[in-house]
């Protein structure tokens, strides 16, 4: 499936009704070009995951419109695939069977098996195809979750903090894998993360979501950063260091805290 654009037009999401309502997102306007990678940063509760759910069709906006490929999202969006913070693999199925779970039942068995084998090879799990999730590491399980999403060849890949639970070294390696997979598949990517460095490493643009002076009014887009240079990026690029400080400032993290952390 070719990459497709994503558009949010004056999108708001309110939970609850009347006096107990809570506005999470307020009049979000965002255009993501086909094949672009956009990272969403913001404090917990700023609506990042809610925004992904709206694009996936797992939730509906209270106001405004969500478009995928210029077509309004009215239900589960078949051109989008989601990878969550936890792999969410079925424990009684092998890794190969979990990856195959992302394919439609109508596809011929030979075709299904070939696609599953191909994506397990791509994510480096060919030798573990018959292993069950409990028999592999967390990083390997998350690679299987990525393969399960990509085997569908989605036009839009929605990543909801998929690397947050990994140790630091595995996370860096997985960042490189995600970058490689996006560039080889060409999918449009919306990435939710709390990690500024991860956002700068993987994204073409970084969008900061934050509440205004009245937090009860919900979060909006506070700032958008164009990340310089193509990908893959050099983690030592001094231009990224400057952007990192700016983004941390906008997220309320002081430079002293950032250096000591």
CSV table of C-alpha atoms in Angstrom, one decimal:
chain,number,residue,atom,x,y,z
A,1,UNK,CA,0.0,0.0,0.0
A,2,UNK,CA,1.5,3.4,-0.9
A,3,UNK,CA,2.1,6.0,1.8
A,4,UNK,CA,-0.8,8.3,2.3
A,5,UNK,CA,-1.2,11.7,3.9
A,6,UNK,CA,-2.8,12.4,7.2
A,7,UNK,CA,-4.8,15.5,8.0
A,8,UNK,CA,-6.4,16.8,11.2
A,9,UNK,CA,-8.7,19.7,10.7
A,10,UNK,CA,-9.8,21.6,13.8
A,11,UNK,CA,-9.9,18.3,15.8
A,12,UNK,CA,-11.1,18.3,19.4
A,13,UNK,CA,-11.7,15.5,21.8
A,14,UNK,CA,-13.7,15.8,24.9
A,15,UNK,CA,-14.3,13.0,27.3
A,16,UNK,CA,-17.4,12.9,29.5
A,17,UNK,CA,-20.3,15.3,29.5
A,18,UNK,CA,-21.6,18.4,31.3
A,19,UNK,CA,-19.8,19.3,34.5
A,20,UNK,CA,-17.6,16.2,34.5
A,21,UNK,CA,-16.3,16.7,30.9
A,22,UNK,CA,-12.5,16.8,30.2
A,23,UNK,CA,-11.1,18.3,27.1
A,24,UNK,CA,-7.9,16.5,25.9
A,25,UNK,CA,-7.4,18.0,22.5
A,26,UNK,CA,-8.5,21.4,21.3
A,27,UNK,CA,-8.7,22.4,17.7
A,28,UNK,CA,-5.7,20.5,16.3
A,29,UNK,CA,-4.7,21.4,12.8
A,30,UNK,CA,-1.9,19.2,11.4
A,31,UNK,CA,-1.0,18.1,7.9
A,32,UNK,CA,1.4,15.1,7.5
A,33,UNK,CA,2.6,14.5,4.0
A,34,UNK,CA,2.8,11.0,2.5
A,35,UNK,CA,6.0,9.3,3.6
A,36,UNK,CA,6.8,11.9,6.2
A,37,UNK,CA,7.8,11.0,9.8
A,38,UNK,CA,6.3,13.3,12.5
A,39,UNK,CA,7.0,12.9,16.2
A,40,UNK,CA,4.6,14.0,18.8
A,41,UNK,CA,6.1,15.3,22.1
A,42,UNK,CA,4.3,16.5,25.2
A,43,UNK,CA,3.7,15.9,28.9
A,44,UNK,CA,1.6,12.9,30.0
A,45,UNK,CA,-2.0,13.7,29.4
A,46,UNK,CA,-1.4,16.1,26.5
A,47,UNK,CA,-3.4,13.9,24.1
A,48,UNK,CA,-0.6,12.3,22.1
A,49,UNK,CA,-2.0,8.8,22.2
A,50,UNK,CA,-5.5,10.1,21.8
A,51,UNK,CA,-4.5,11.7,18.6
A,52,UNK,CA,-3.1,8.4,17.3
A,53,UNK,CA,-6.3,6.6,18.2
A,54,UNK,CA,-8.3,9.2,16.2
A,55,UNK,CA,-6.1,8.6,13.1
A,56,UNK,CA,-6.4,4.8,13.5
A,57,UNK,CA,-10.2,5.1,13.8
A,58,UNK,CA,-10.2,3.6,17.3
A,59,UNK,CA,-11.8,6.7,18.6
A,60,UNK,CA,-13.9,9.6,17.1
A,61,UNK,CA,-13.3,13.3,17.4
A,62,UNK,CA,-15.8,15.4,19.3
A,63,UNK,CA,-15.4,18.1,16.7
A,64,UNK,CA,-13.4,18.5,13.5
A,65,UNK,CA,-12.3,15.9,10.9
A,66,UNK,CA,-9.5,13.4,10.6
A,67,UNK,CA,-8.4,12.5,7.0
A,68,UNK,CA,-6.2,9.7,5.8
A,69,UNK,CA,-5.3,10.0,2.1
A,70,UNK,CA,-7.9,12.9,1.8
A,71,UNK,CA,-10.7,10.5,2.9
A,72,UNK,CA,-12.4,11.1,6.3
A,73,UNK,CA,-11.8,8.4,8.9
A,74,UNK,CA,-15.3,7.1,9.9
A,75,UNK,CA,-14.3,3.7,11.5
A,76,UNK,CA,-11.3,1.5,11.9
A,77,UNK,CA,-8.9,2.8,9.3
A,78,UNK,CA,-7.6,-0.1,7.1
A,79,UNK,CA,-4.7,1.8,5.8
A,80,UNK,CA,-3.2,2.4,9.3
A,81,UNK,CA,-1.4,0.0,11.6
A,82,UNK,CA,-0.6,0.6,15.3
A,83,UNK,CA,2.4,-0.5,17.4
A,84,UNK,CA,1.9,0.1,21.1
A,85,UNK,CA,4.3,0.5,24.0
A,86,UNK,CA,3.8,-3.2,24.9
A,87,UNK,CA,4.2,-5.8,22.1
A,88,UNK,CA,0.7,-7.2,22.8
A,89,UNK,CA,1.6,-10.5,21.2
A,90,UNK,CA,-0.7,-13.5,21.8
A,91,UNK,CA,1.3,-15.7,24.2
A,92,UNK,CA,0.0,-19.0,22.9
A,93,UNK,CA,1.1,-18.3,19.3
A,94,UNK,CA,4.6,-18.4,17.9
A,95,UNK,CA,6.2,-15.2,16.6
A,96,UNK,CA,5.4,-16.2,13.1
A,97,UNK,CA,1.7,-16.8,13.9
A,98,UNK,CA,1.6,-13.5,15.7
A,99,UNK,CA,3.0,-11.7,12.6
A,100,UNK,CA,0.5,-13.6,10.4
A,101,UNK,CA,-2.3,-12.3,12.7
A,102,UNK,CA,-1.9,-9.0,10.9
A,103,UNK,CA,-2.8,-10.4,7.5
A,104,UNK,CA,-6.4,-10.9,6.2
A,105,UNK,CA,-7.7,-14.4,6.2
A,106,UNK,CA,-8.6,-14.1,2.5
A,107,UNK,CA,-4.9,-14.2,1.5
A,108,UNK,CA,-3.7,-17.5,0.2
A,109,UNK,CA,-1.6,-19.6,2.6
A,110,UNK,CA,1.5,-19.6,0.5
A,111,UNK,CA,1.4,-15.9,0.1
A,112,UNK,CA,0.8,-15.4,3.9
A,113,UNK,CA,3.7,-17.6,4.7
A,114,UNK,CA,6.0,-15.9,2.3
A,115,UNK,CA,5.1,-12.4,3.6
A,116,UNK,CA,5.5,-13.5,7.3
A,117,UNK,CA,8.9,-15.1,6.5
A,118,UNK,CA,10.0,-12.0,4.7
A,119,UNK,CA,9.2,-9.6,7.5
A,120,UNK,CA,10.7,-11.8,10.2
A,121,UNK,CA,13.9,-11.8,8.1
A,122,UNK,CA,13.7,-8.0,7.8
A,123,UNK,CA,13.5,-7.5,11.6
A,124,UNK,CA,16.1,-10.2,12.3
A,125,UNK,CA,13.8,-12.8,13.7
A,126,UNK,CA,13.9,-15.5,11.1
A,127,UNK,CA,15.7,-18.0,13.4
A,128,UNK,CA,13.0,-17.4,16.1
A,129,UNK,CA,9.9,-17.9,14.0
A,130,UNK,CA,8.6,-20.8,16.0
A,131,UNK,CA,9.4,-19.3,19.4
A,132,UNK,CA,6.7,-18.0,21.6
A,133,UNK,CA,6.8,-14.5,23.1
A,134,UNK,CA,7.9,-15.7,26.6
A,135,UNK,CA,10.9,-17.4,25.0
A,136,UNK,CA,12.4,-14.2,23.6
A,137,UNK,CA,13.6,-10.8,24.9
A,138,UNK,CA,11.5,-7.7,25.2
A,139,UNK,CA,13.3,-6.1,22.2
A,140,UNK,CA,12.7,-9.2,20.1
A,141,UNK,CA,9.0,-9.2,21.0
A,142,UNK,CA,8.7,-5.6,20.0
A,143,UNK,CA,10.4,-6.4,16.7
A,144,UNK,CA,7.8,-9.0,16.1
A,145,UNK,CA,5.1,-6.4,16.9
A,146,UNK,CA,6.7,-4.1,14.2
A,147,UNK,CA,6.7,-7.0,11.7
A,148,UNK,CA,3.0,-7.7,12.5
A,149,UNK,CA,2.2,-4.1,11.7
A,150,UNK,CA,4.3,-3.8,8.6
A,151,UNK,CA,3.3,-7.2,7.1
A,152,UNK,CA,0.0,-5.4,6.2
A,153,UNK,CA,2.0,-2.8,4.2
A,154,UNK,CA,0.1,0.1,5.9
A,155,UNK,CA,0.1,3.5,4.3
A,156,UNK,CA,0.3,5.0,7.8
A,157,UNK,CA,2.3,3.5,10.7
A,158,UNK,CA,1.2,4.8,14.2
A,159,UNK,CA,3.9,4.2,16.8
A,160,UNK,CA,2.7,4.8,20.4
A,161,UNK,CA,5.9,4.8,22.5
A,162,UNK,CA,6.9,1.4,21.1
A,163,UNK,CA,10.4,1.6,22.5
A,164,UNK,CA,9.7,3.1,26.0
A,165,UNK,CA,10.0,-0.2,27.9
A,166,UNK,CA,13.3,-1.2,26.5
A,167,UNK,CA,16.7,-0.8,28.1
A,168,UNK,CA,18.9,2.1,26.8
A,169,UNK,CA,21.1,0.1,24.4
A,170,UNK,CA,18.3,-2.0,23.0
A,171,UNK,CA,16.3,1.2,22.5
A,172,UNK,CA,19.1,2.8,20.4
A,173,UNK,CA,19.3,-0.3,18.2
A,174,UNK,CA,15.5,-0.4,17.8
A,175,UNK,CA,15.5,3.3,16.8
A,176,UNK,CA,17.9,2.4,14.0
A,177,UNK,CA,15.7,-0.5,13.0
A,178,UNK,CA,12.5,1.7,13.0
A,179,UNK,CA,14.4,4.2,10.8
A,180,UNK,CA,15.5,1.5,8.4
A,181,UNK,CA,12.0,0.0,8.2
A,182,UNK,CA,10.4,3.4,7.5
A,183,UNK,CA,12.8,4.3,4.8
A,184,UNK,CA,12.5,0.9,3.1
A,185,UNK,CA,8.7,0.7,3.4
A,186,UNK,CA,8.1,4.4,2.7
A,187,UNK,CA,5.1,4.5,5.2
A,188,UNK,CA,3.9,7.7,6.7
A,189,UNK,CA,4.7,7.6,10.4
A,190,UNK,CA,3.2,9.3,13.5
A,191,UNK,CA,5.5,8.6,16.5
A,192,UNK,CA,4.4,9.3,20.1
A,193,UNK,CA,7.4,9.6,22.4
A,194,UNK,CA,8.6,11.3,25.6
A,195,UNK,CA,12.2,11.0,24.4
A,196,UNK,CA,13.4,14.2,22.8
A,197,UNK,CA,16.5,12.5,21.4
A,198,UNK,CA,14.4,9.8,19.8
A,199,UNK,CA,12.2,12.3,18.2
A,200,UNK,CA,15.1,14.2,16.7
A,201,UNK,CA,16.7,11.0,15.5
A,202,UNK,CA,13.7,9.6,13.7
A,203,UNK,CA,11.4,12.4,12.7
A,204,UNK,CA,11.3,14.9,9.8
A,205,UNK,CA,9.3,17.2,12.0
A,206,UNK,CA,8.6,17.4,15.8
A,207,UNK,CA,5.3,18.6,17.1
A,208,UNK,CA,5.0,19.7,20.7
A,209,UNK,CA,1.5,19.4,22.2
A,210,UNK,CA,0.7,21.4,25.3
A,211,UNK,CA,-2.1,23.0,27.2
A,212,UNK,CA,-2.4,26.8,27.1
A,213,UNK,CA,-3.0,29.2,30.0
A,214,UNK,CA,-6.2,27.3,30.8
A,215,UNK,CA,-5.3,23.6,31.0
A,216,UNK,CA,-9.0,22.6,31.2
A,217,UNK,CA,-9.4,23.9,27.6
A,218,UNK,CA,-7.3,20.9,26.3
A,219,UNK,CA,-3.9,20.7,24.5
A,220,UNK,CA,-3.1,22.3,21.2
A,221,UNK,CA,0.0,22.5,19.0
A,222,UNK,CA,2.5,24.7,20.9
A,223,UNK,CA,5.5,24.4,18.6
A,224,UNK,CA,6.7,22.6,15.4
A,225,UNK,CA,10.3,22.0,14.6
A,226,UNK,CA,11.8,21.0,11.2
A,227,UNK,CA,14.6,18.6,11.9
A,228,UNK,CA,17.6,19.4,9.6
A,229,UNK,CA,19.4,16.8,7.5
A,230,UNK,CA,18.3,13.6,6.0
A,231,UNK,CA,18.0,10.2,7.7
A,232,UNK,CA,19.8,8.1,9.0
A,233,UNK,CA,21.1,10.9,11.2
A,234,UNK,CA,24.4,11.3,13.0
A,235,UNK,CA,23.6,11.3,16.8
A,236,UNK,CA,26.6,13.6,17.3
A,237,UNK,CA,25.2,16.3,14.9
A,238,UNK,CA,25.6,19.6,16.7
A,239,UNK,CA,22.4,21.0,15.1
A,240,UNK,CA,20.4,18.3,16.9
A,241,UNK,CA,22.0,19.3,20.3
A,242,UNK,CA,20.7,22.8,19.9
A,243,UNK,CA,17.2,21.6,19.0
A,244,UNK,CA,17.3,19.3,22.0
A,245,UNK,CA,17.9,22.1,24.4
A,246,UNK,CA,15.1,24.2,22.8
A,247,UNK,CA,12.6,21.3,22.9
A,248,UNK,CA,13.5,20.5,26.5
A,249,UNK,CA,12.9,24.1,27.5
A,250,UNK,CA,9.5,24.0,25.8
A,251,UNK,CA,8.7,20.9,27.7
A,252,UNK,CA,9.6,22.5,31.0
A,253,UNK,CA,12.9,20.7,31.6
A,254,UNK,CA,15.7,23.1,32.6
A,255,UNK,CA,19.2,22.9,31.0
A,256,UNK,CA,20.7,22.0,34.4
A,257,UNK,CA,18.3,19.1,34.9
A,258,UNK,CA,18.8,18.0,31.3
A,259,UNK,CA,22.6,17.9,31.7
A,260,UNK,CA,22.5,16.1,35.0
A,261,UNK,CA,20.1,13.5,33.6
